[in-house]
Amino acid sequence: MLHRWLDFETSTANDVIDLEADCREAGAQLQLLVNTTPDDGKHSVAPVMLWPIAMAVGGYLPARTHDFRMVELPTQPGEKEQQFELPLLLEKDLPKLAARAERIEDATGERIGVHIGLAKFSDQFYKHRFRHFRAAGVRTCYTVSDSEDILISENHKPVFTGEELKRLSRLVTAELFRIKENHPDDELVVFANMPKTVAFAAGWQLMQYRRSFYRNTYLMHYDSGTETYIPMRVRSSQPTTGFTVRQIRGGAA
């Protein structure tokens, strides 16, 4: 079992929460645990961490030298834990991009934006996605989701089976890879509401490919205390300076 407490306040400078060293250390500890524990054919991983950290730490998992089982722990009374085997999707087998590009009117910058809406509160971002993306300097945006209900239903709380989580991890992996492939030199801004195991599995999968996903990529963490989004730096190739975006709730979409 791996535990670590993080101090966001002291880690924040230049509008970035810089946790790269913490994630690297956690990744090294995870590798050590995997390589030194008895190998009975399966290793279970149950991430309880914010999605940008889950993506980063997932990328440190050894590349298919063991078989891994992802465990999504219950978050509500009556729910059961769900499991799925860490999927391996070869780069040549990745499907084409499914999300459609949307242009931001009166864009203030040239960045590319992505919203991954796969969990509760996705509707709060999606309704005002153009205003959020405009504030982040985005000119073209994509929405990655599996259900319109998640995006438009207020406080919708989807519950996924293990097989569904496995499919969603493949979806997120493929969409992020293709978007980065289509915009290799642009800055990418990612907002997300997704299960922890999906983020962890996608982070592991993206590190198996030649393309550097994290270069020029901002992973936006939502701070409920200030109701703002702020970039979280979890990999060394990410930008060291950032920006904040205030959560928009009311008014026109």
PDB file of C-alpha atoms in Angstrom:
ATOM      1  CA  MET A   1       0.000   0.000   0.000  1.00  0.00           C
ATOM      2  CA  LEU A   2       1.329   3.423  -0.986  1.00  0.00           C
ATOM      3  CA  HIS A   3       0.319   6.598   0.914  1.00  0.00           C
ATOM      4  CA  ARG A   4       1.405  10.176   0.365  1.00  0.00           C
ATOM      5  CA  TRP A   5       0.100  13.549   1.600  1.00  0.00           C
ATOM      6  CA  LEU A   6       0.546  16.543  -0.695  1.00  0.00           C
ATOM      7  CA  ASP A   7       0.621  20.223   0.231  1.00  0.00           C
ATOM      8  CA  PHE A   8      -0.947  22.094  -2.682  1.00  0.00           C
ATOM      9  CA  GLU A   9      -0.443  25.542  -1.146  1.00  0.00           C
ATOM     10  CA  THR A  10       3.335  25.305  -0.871  1.00  0.00           C
ATOM     11  CA  SER A  11       3.515  23.564  -4.262  1.00  0.00           C
ATOM     12  CA  THR A  12       1.736  26.383  -6.103  1.00  0.00           C
ATOM     13  CA  ALA A  13       3.708  29.084  -7.921  1.00  0.00           C
ATOM     14  CA  ASN A  14       3.266  30.957 -11.200  1.00  0.00           C
ATOM     15  CA  ASP A  15      -0.348  29.704 -11.408  1.00  0.00           C
ATOM     16  CA  VAL A  16       0.749  26.056 -11.472  1.00  0.00           C
ATOM     17  CA  ILE A  17       0.454  23.341  -8.816  1.00  0.00           C
ATOM     18  CA  ASP A  18       3.821  21.656  -9.318  1.00  0.00           C
ATOM     19  CA  LEU A  19       3.673  18.052  -8.120  1.00  0.00           C
ATOM     20  CA  GLU A  20       6.098  16.602 -10.651  1.00  0.00           C
ATOM     21  CA  ALA A  21       8.661  15.530  -8.044  1.00  0.00           C
ATOM     22  CA  ASP A  22       5.963  14.021  -5.808  1.00  0.00           C
ATOM     23  CA  CYS A  23       4.495  12.032  -8.709  1.00  0.00           C
ATOM     24  CA  ARG A  24       7.939  10.862  -9.772  1.00  0.00           C
ATOM     25  CA  GLU A  25       8.687   9.674  -6.238  1.00  0.00           C
ATOM     26  CA  ALA A  26       5.307   7.929  -5.967  1.00  0.00           C
ATOM     27  CA  GLY A  27       5.924   6.294  -9.343  1.00  0.00           C
ATOM     28  CA  ALA A  28       9.322   5.022  -8.200  1.00  0.00           C
ATOM     29  CA  GLN A  29       7.775   3.585  -5.041  1.00  0.00           C
ATOM     30  CA  LEU A  30       5.062   1.919  -7.110  1.00  0.00           C
ATOM     31  CA  GLN A  31       7.681   0.340  -9.368  1.00  0.00           C
ATOM     32  CA  LEU A  32       9.568  -0.909  -6.313  1.00  0.00           C
ATOM     33  CA  LEU A  33       6.423  -2.446  -4.828  1.00  0.00           C
ATOM     34  CA  VAL A  34       5.597  -4.214  -8.085  1.00  0.00           C
ATOM     35  CA  ASN A  35       9.130  -5.507  -8.564  1.00  0.00           C
ATOM     36  CA  THR A  36       9.656  -6.748  -5.004  1.00  0.00           C
ATOM     37  CA  THR A  37       6.290  -8.266  -4.050  1.00  0.00           C
ATOM     38  CA  PRO A  38       5.541 -11.928  -4.749  1.00  0.00           C
ATOM     39  CA  ASP A  39       4.253 -12.384  -8.283  1.00  0.00           C
ATOM     40  CA  ASP A  40       1.144 -14.589  -8.233  1.00  0.00           C
ATOM     41  CA  GLY A  41       0.237 -13.569 -11.766  1.00  0.00           C
ATOM     42  CA  LYS A  42      -1.799 -10.465 -10.874  1.00  0.00           C
ATOM     43  CA  HIS A  43      -1.173  -7.127  -9.204  1.00  0.00           C
ATOM     44  CA  SER A  44      -4.191  -5.113  -8.045  1.00  0.00           C
ATOM     45  CA  VAL A  45      -4.035  -1.318  -8.248  1.00  0.00           C
ATOM     46  CA  ALA A  46      -6.737   0.789  -6.583  1.00  0.00           C
ATOM     47  CA  PRO A  47      -5.899   4.470  -7.165  1.00  0.00           C
ATOM     48  CA  VAL A  48      -7.391   7.031  -4.779  1.00  0.00           C
ATOM     49  CA  MET A  49      -6.010  10.249  -6.200  1.00  0.00           C
ATOM     50  CA  LEU A  50      -6.926  13.242  -8.319  1.00  0.00           C
ATOM     51  CA  TRP A  51      -7.142  12.482 -12.023  1.00  0.00           C
ATOM     52  CA  PRO A  52      -3.965  14.359 -13.148  1.00  0.00           C
ATOM     53  CA  ILE A  53      -1.952  12.546 -10.466  1.00  0.00           C
ATOM     54  CA  ALA A  54      -3.545   9.232 -11.423  1.00  0.00           C
ATOM     55  CA  MET A  55      -2.501   9.757 -15.046  1.00  0.00           C
ATOM     56  CA  ALA A  56       1.061  10.614 -14.049  1.00  0.00           C
ATOM     57  CA  VAL A  57       1.583   7.794 -11.547  1.00  0.00           C
ATOM     58  CA  GLY A  58      -0.064   5.322 -13.916  1.00  0.00           C
ATOM     59  CA  GLY A  59       2.630   6.136 -16.451  1.00  0.00           C
ATOM     60  CA  TYR A  60       5.300   4.786 -14.096  1.00  0.00           C
ATOM     61  CA  LEU A  61       3.755   1.330 -13.975  1.00  0.00           C
ATOM     62  CA  PRO A  62       6.091  -1.190 -15.661  1.00  0.00           C
ATOM     63  CA  ALA A  63       5.326  -1.806 -19.307  1.00  0.00           C
ATOM     64  CA  ARG A  64       3.438  -5.092 -19.306  1.00  0.00           C
ATOM     65  CA  THR A  65       6.063  -7.063 -17.438  1.00  0.00           C
ATOM     66  CA  HIS A  66       3.253  -8.118 -15.096  1.00  0.00           C
ATOM     67  CA  ASP A  67      -0.486  -8.509 -15.379  1.00  0.00           C
ATOM     68  CA  PHE A  68      -2.347  -5.694 -13.624  1.00  0.00           C
ATOM     69  CA  ARG A  69      -5.903  -5.527 -12.333  1.00  0.00           C
ATOM     70  CA  MET A  70      -7.439  -2.077 -11.851  1.00  0.00           C
ATOM     71  CA  VAL A  71      -9.834  -1.687  -8.901  1.00  0.00           C
ATOM     72  CA  GLU A  72     -12.374   1.167  -8.791  1.00  0.00           C
ATOM     73  CA  LEU A  73     -13.376   1.559  -5.161  1.00  0.00           C
ATOM     74  CA  PRO A  74     -17.001   2.445  -4.276  1.00  0.00           C
ATOM     75  CA  THR A  75     -17.738   6.101  -3.547  1.00  0.00           C
ATOM     76  CA  GLN A  76     -21.397   5.816  -2.549  1.00  0.00           C
ATOM     77  CA  PRO A  77     -23.275   3.534  -0.093  1.00  0.00           C
ATOM     78  CA  GLY A  78     -24.503   0.386  -1.792  1.00  0.00           C
ATOM     79  CA  GLU A  79     -21.934   0.469  -4.579  1.00  0.00           C
ATOM     80  CA  LYS A  80     -19.539  -2.405  -5.165  1.00  0.00           C
ATOM     81  CA  GLU A  81     -15.931  -2.248  -6.232  1.00  0.00           C
ATOM     82  CA  GLN A  82     -15.349  -2.860  -9.926  1.00  0.00           C
ATOM     83  CA  GLN A  83     -12.326  -4.481 -11.514  1.00  0.00           C
ATOM     84  CA  PHE A  84     -10.809  -4.764 -14.958  1.00  0.00           C
ATOM     85  CA  GLU A  85      -7.521  -5.896 -16.417  1.00  0.00           C
ATOM     86  CA  LEU A  86      -5.234  -3.114 -17.570  1.00  0.00           C
ATOM     87  CA  PRO A  87      -5.823  -3.018 -21.328  1.00  0.00           C
ATOM     88  CA  LEU A  88      -2.969  -2.903 -23.814  1.00  0.00           C
ATOM     89  CA  LEU A  89      -3.860  -1.067 -27.030  1.00  0.00           C
ATOM     90  CA  LEU A  90      -1.107  -0.974 -29.636  1.00  0.00           C
ATOM     91  CA  GLU A  91      -0.566   2.332 -31.388  1.00  0.00           C
ATOM     92  CA  LYS A  92      -1.380   0.791 -34.769  1.00  0.00           C
ATOM     93  CA  ASP A  93      -4.732  -0.409 -33.427  1.00  0.00           C
ATOM     94  CA  LEU A  94      -5.911   2.927 -32.053  1.00  0.00           C
ATOM     95  CA  PRO A  95      -9.247   3.971 -33.598  1.00  0.00           C
ATOM     96  CA  LYS A  96      -9.675   7.246 -35.445  1.00  0.00           C
ATOM     97  CA  LEU A  97     -10.663  10.372 -33.567  1.00  0.00           C
ATOM     98  CA  ALA A  98     -14.371  10.300 -32.700  1.00  0.00           C
ATOM     99  CA  ALA A  99     -14.786  13.663 -30.969  1.00  0.00           C
ATOM    100  CA  ARG A 100     -15.637  16.544 -33.288  1.00  0.00           C
ATOM    101  CA  ALA A 101     -13.784  19.820 -33.260  1.00  0.00           C
ATOM    102  CA  GLU A 102     -15.714  22.913 -32.181  1.00  0.00           C
ATOM    103  CA  ARG A 103     -14.513  26.470 -32.800  1.00  0.00           C
ATOM    104  CA  ILE A 104     -14.594  29.025 -30.003  1.00  0.00           C
ATOM    105  CA  GLU A 105     -16.120  32.347 -31.020  1.00  0.00           C
ATOM    106  CA  ASP A 106     -14.046  35.393 -30.073  1.00  0.00           C
ATOM    107  CA  ALA A 107     -11.181  33.132 -29.004  1.00  0.00           C
ATOM    108  CA  THR A 108      -8.490  34.881 -26.977  1.00  0.00           C
ATOM    109  CA  GLY A 109      -5.710  32.406 -27.780  1.00  0.00           C
ATOM    110  CA  GLU A 110      -4.573  29.551 -30.007  1.00  0.00           C
ATOM    111  CA  ARG A 111      -4.672  26.605 -27.596  1.00  0.00           C
ATOM    112  CA  ILE A 112      -6.523  23.321 -28.137  1.00  0.00           C
ATOM    113  CA  GLY A 113      -9.043  22.312 -25.457  1.00  0.00           C
ATOM    114  CA  VAL A 114     -10.389  18.942 -24.332  1.00  0.00           C
ATOM    115  CA  HIS A 115     -13.169  18.157 -21.878  1.00  0.00           C
ATOM    116  CA  ILE A 116     -13.429  14.536 -20.704  1.00  0.00           C
ATOM    117  CA  GLY A 117     -16.943  14.127 -19.319  1.00  0.00           C
ATOM    118  CA  LEU A 118     -17.350  10.665 -17.809  1.00  0.00           C
ATOM    119  CA  ALA A 119     -18.385  11.320 -14.207  1.00  0.00           C
ATOM    120  CA  LYS A 120     -20.635  13.429 -12.008  1.00  0.00           C
ATOM    121  CA  PHE A 121     -20.435  17.214 -12.372  1.00  0.00           C
ATOM    122  CA  SER A 122     -19.523  16.859 -16.061  1.00  0.00           C
ATOM    123  CA  ASP A 123     -22.654  18.856 -16.896  1.00  0.00           C
ATOM    124  CA  GLN A 124     -21.428  21.848 -14.880  1.00  0.00           C
ATOM    125  CA  PHE A 125     -18.437  22.271 -17.169  1.00  0.00           C
ATOM    126  CA  TYR A 126     -20.097  21.163 -20.401  1.00  0.00           C
ATOM    127  CA  LYS A 127     -22.958  23.686 -20.250  1.00  0.00           C
ATOM    128  CA  HIS A 128     -20.476  26.557 -20.204  1.00  0.00           C
ATOM    129  CA  ARG A 129     -17.625  24.837 -22.054  1.00  0.00           C
ATOM    130  CA  PHE A 130     -17.170  27.627 -24.608  1.00  0.00           C
ATOM    131  CA  ARG A 131     -16.835  30.277 -21.897  1.00  0.00           C
ATOM    132  CA  HIS A 132     -14.450  28.084 -19.901  1.00  0.00           C
ATOM    133  CA  PHE A 133     -12.332  27.322 -22.949  1.00  0.00           C
ATOM    134  CA  ARG A 134     -12.314  30.964 -24.051  1.00  0.00           C
ATOM    135  CA  ALA A 135     -10.987  31.950 -20.616  1.00  0.00           C
ATOM    136  CA  ALA A 136      -8.219  29.346 -21.078  1.00  0.00           C
ATOM    137  CA  GLY A 137      -7.130  30.803 -24.398  1.00  0.00           C
ATOM    138  CA  VAL A 138      -8.568  27.939 -26.452  1.00  0.00           C
ATOM    139  CA  ARG A 139      -9.590  28.338 -30.117  1.00  0.00           C
ATOM    140  CA  THR A 140     -10.624  24.728 -30.890  1.00  0.00           C
ATOM    141  CA  CYS A 141     -12.165  22.290 -28.415  1.00  0.00           C
ATOM    142  CA  TYR A 142     -13.186  18.639 -28.222  1.00  0.00           C
ATOM    143  CA  THR A 143     -15.574  16.824 -25.873  1.00  0.00           C
ATOM    144  CA  VAL A 144     -14.800  13.201 -24.996  1.00  0.00           C
ATOM    145  CA  SER A 145     -17.738  11.330 -23.478  1.00  0.00           C
ATOM    146  CA  ASP A 146     -19.696   8.112 -23.670  1.00  0.00           C
ATOM    147  CA  SER A 147     -23.175   9.400 -22.877  1.00  0.00           C
ATOM    148  CA  GLU A 148     -25.105  12.579 -23.550  1.00  0.00           C
ATOM    149  CA  ASP A 149     -26.934  12.062 -20.246  1.00  0.00           C
ATOM    150  CA  ILE A 150     -23.687  12.580 -18.343  1.00  0.00           C
ATOM    151  CA  LEU A 151     -23.095  15.860 -20.168  1.00  0.00           C
ATOM    152  CA  ILE A 152     -26.538  17.429 -19.933  1.00  0.00           C
ATOM    153  CA  SER A 153     -28.240  15.891 -16.865  1.00  0.00           C
ATOM    154  CA  GLU A 154     -27.745  17.863 -13.670  1.00  0.00           C
ATOM    155  CA  ASN A 155     -25.891  15.934 -10.955  1.00  0.00           C
ATOM    156  CA  HIS A 156     -26.000  12.710 -12.963  1.00  0.00           C
ATOM    157  CA  LYS A 157     -23.965  10.042 -11.144  1.00  0.00           C
ATOM    158  CA  PRO A 158     -23.034   7.260 -13.575  1.00  0.00           C
ATOM    159  CA  VAL A 159     -22.071   3.849 -12.230  1.00  0.00           C
ATOM    160  CA  PHE A 160     -19.856   1.710 -14.442  1.00  0.00           C
ATOM    161  CA  THR A 161     -19.083  -1.987 -14.492  1.00  0.00           C
ATOM    162  CA  GLY A 162     -15.513  -3.197 -14.751  1.00  0.00           C
ATOM    163  CA  GLU A 163     -15.884  -3.895 -18.460  1.00  0.00           C
ATOM    164  CA  GLU A 164     -17.316  -0.425 -19.037  1.00  0.00           C
ATOM    165  CA  LEU A 165     -14.392   1.150 -17.187  1.00  0.00           C
ATOM    166  CA  LYS A 166     -11.994  -0.833 -19.352  1.00  0.00           C
ATOM    167  CA  ARG A 167     -13.744   0.409 -22.495  1.00  0.00           C
ATOM    168  CA  LEU A 168     -13.704   3.998 -21.246  1.00  0.00           C
ATOM    169  CA  SER A 169      -9.977   3.836 -20.515  1.00  0.00           C
ATOM    170  CA  ARG A 170      -9.434   2.790 -24.129  1.00  0.00           C
ATOM    171  CA  LEU A 171     -11.690   5.617 -25.318  1.00  0.00           C
ATOM    172  CA  VAL A 172      -9.802   8.275 -23.335  1.00  0.00           C
ATOM    173  CA  THR A 173      -6.431   6.899 -24.451  1.00  0.00           C
ATOM    174  CA  ALA A 174      -7.362   6.886 -28.128  1.00  0.00           C
ATOM    175  CA  GLU A 175      -9.024  10.315 -28.123  1.00  0.00           C
ATOM    176  CA  LEU A 176      -6.176  12.047 -26.288  1.00  0.00           C
ATOM    177  CA  PHE A 177      -3.583  10.403 -28.520  1.00  0.00           C
ATOM    178  CA  ARG A 178      -5.409  11.375 -31.722  1.00  0.00           C
ATOM    179  CA  ILE A 179      -6.038  14.948 -30.588  1.00  0.00           C
ATOM    180  CA  LYS A 180      -2.363  15.345 -29.720  1.00  0.00           C
ATOM    181  CA  GLU A 181      -1.454  13.764 -33.043  1.00  0.00           C
ATOM    182  CA  ASN A 182      -3.642  16.270 -34.918  1.00  0.00           C
ATOM    183  CA  HIS A 183      -2.189  19.214 -32.987  1.00  0.00           C
ATOM    184  CA  PRO A 184       1.432  18.228 -32.255  1.00  0.00           C
ATOM    185  CA  ASP A 185       2.804  21.756 -31.800  1.00  0.00           C
ATOM    186  CA  ASP A 186      -0.167  23.417 -30.090  1.00  0.00           C
ATOM    187  CA  GLU A 187      -0.639  23.839 -26.371  1.00  0.00           C
ATOM    188  CA  LEU A 188      -3.295  21.425 -25.075  1.00  0.00           C
ATOM    189  CA  VAL A 189      -5.629  22.240 -22.151  1.00  0.00           C
ATOM    190  CA  VAL A 190      -7.452  19.270 -20.593  1.00  0.00           C
ATOM    191  CA  PHE A 191     -10.407  19.525 -18.193  1.00  0.00           C
ATOM    192  CA  ALA A 192     -11.749  16.201 -16.934  1.00  0.00           C
ATOM    193  CA  ASN A 193     -14.365  14.437 -14.836  1.00  0.00           C
ATOM    194  CA  MET A 194     -13.553  10.733 -14.995  1.00  0.00           C
ATOM    195  CA  PRO A 195     -13.118   7.667 -12.783  1.00  0.00           C
ATOM    196  CA  LYS A 196      -9.718   7.337 -11.140  1.00  0.00           C
ATOM    197  CA  THR A 197      -9.007   3.941 -12.695  1.00  0.00           C
ATOM    198  CA  VAL A 198      -9.750   5.322 -16.171  1.00  0.00           C
ATOM    199  CA  ALA A 199      -7.273   8.162 -15.644  1.00  0.00           C
ATOM    200  CA  PHE A 200      -4.642   5.764 -14.247  1.00  0.00           C
ATOM    201  CA  ALA A 201      -5.047   3.269 -17.101  1.00  0.00           C
ATOM    202  CA  ALA A 202      -4.986   6.007 -19.757  1.00  0.00           C
ATOM    203  CA  GLY A 203      -1.855   7.495 -18.189  1.00  0.00           C
ATOM    204  CA  TRP A 204      -0.125   4.122 -18.339  1.00  0.00           C
ATOM    205  CA  GLN A 205      -1.234   3.498 -21.915  1.00  0.00           C
ATOM    206  CA  LEU A 206      -0.153   6.911 -23.240  1.00  0.00           C
ATOM    207  CA  MET A 207       3.382   6.309 -21.955  1.00  0.00           C
ATOM    208  CA  GLN A 208       3.663   3.211 -24.164  1.00  0.00           C
ATOM    209  CA  TYR A 209       3.620   5.325 -27.337  1.00  0.00           C
ATOM    210  CA  ARG A 210       6.406   7.255 -29.015  1.00  0.00           C
ATOM    211  CA  ARG A 211       4.603  10.607 -28.977  1.00  0.00           C
ATOM    212  CA  SER A 212       5.105  12.778 -25.900  1.00  0.00           C
ATOM    213  CA  PHE A 213       1.613  13.524 -24.606  1.00  0.00           C
ATOM    214  CA  TYR A 214       2.640  15.804 -21.742  1.00  0.00           C
ATOM    215  CA  ARG A 215       4.764  18.301 -23.672  1.00  0.00           C
ATOM    216  CA  ASN A 216       2.869  21.632 -23.850  1.00  0.00           C
ATOM    217  CA  THR A 217      -0.090  20.019 -22.043  1.00  0.00           C
ATOM    218  CA  TYR A 218      -2.007  21.606 -19.163  1.00  0.00           C
ATOM    219  CA  LEU A 219      -4.015  19.258 -16.922  1.00  0.00           C
ATOM    220  CA  MET A 220      -6.584  21.467 -15.171  1.00  0.00           C
ATOM    221  CA  HIS A 221      -7.351  20.696 -11.526  1.00  0.00           C
ATOM    222  CA  TYR A 222     -10.541  22.116 -10.019  1.00  0.00           C
ATOM    223  CA  ASP A 223     -10.053  23.831  -6.655  1.00  0.00           C
ATOM    224  CA  SER A 224     -13.439  23.797  -4.935  1.00  0.00           C
ATOM    225  CA  GLY A 225     -12.262  26.285  -2.310  1.00  0.00           C
ATOM    226  CA  THR A 226     -11.648  29.050  -4.817  1.00  0.00           C
ATOM    227  CA  GLU A 227     -13.958  27.655  -7.543  1.00  0.00           C
ATOM    228  CA  THR A 228     -11.170  27.912 -10.096  1.00  0.00           C
ATOM    229  CA  TYR A 229      -9.310  25.577 -12.424  1.00  0.00           C
ATOM    230  CA  ILE A 230      -5.517  25.650 -12.234  1.00  0.00           C
ATOM    231  CA  PRO A 231      -2.917  23.604 -14.132  1.00  0.00           C
ATOM    232  CA  MET A 232      -1.377  20.706 -12.258  1.00  0.00           C
ATOM    233  CA  ARG A 233       2.156  19.833 -13.332  1.00  0.00           C
ATOM    234  CA  VAL A 234       2.766  16.109 -12.881  1.00  0.00           C
ATOM    235  CA  ARG A 235       5.380  15.410 -15.575  1.00  0.00           C
ATOM    236  CA  SER A 236       8.672  17.196 -16.247  1.00  0.00           C
ATOM    237  CA  SER A 237       7.792  18.079 -19.859  1.00  0.00           C
ATOM    238  CA  GLN A 238       4.736  20.109 -18.833  1.00  0.00           C
ATOM    239  CA  PRO A 239       4.814  23.927 -18.654  1.00  0.00           C
ATOM    240  CA  THR A 240       6.072  25.484 -15.417  1.00  0.00           C
ATOM    241  CA  THR A 241       3.886  28.600 -15.697  1.00  0.00           C
ATOM    242  CA  GLY A 242       0.124  28.602 -16.087  1.00  0.00           C
ATOM    243  CA  PHE A 243      -3.171  30.451 -15.700  1.00  0.00           C
ATOM    244  CA  THR A 244      -6.442  30.102 -13.808  1.00  0.00           C
ATOM    245  CA  VAL A 245     -10.019  29.725 -15.055  1.00  0.00           C
ATOM    246  CA  ARG A 246     -12.940  30.573 -12.807  1.00  0.00           C
ATOM    247  CA  GLN A 247     -15.807  28.071 -12.658  1.00  0.00           C
ATOM    248  CA  ILE A 248     -18.873  29.432 -14.477  1.00  0.00           C
ATOM    249  CA  ARG A 249     -22.270  28.339 -13.159  1.00  0.00           C
ATOM    250  CA  GLY A 250     -25.105  30.672 -14.097  1.00  0.00           C
ATOM    251  CA  GLY A 251     -25.989  32.779 -17.095  1.00  0.00           C
ATOM    252  CA  ALA A 252     -26.034  31.918 -20.752  1.00  0.00           C
ATOM    253  CA  ALA A 253     -24.047  28.981 -22.034  1.00  0.00           C
TER     254      ALA A 253
END
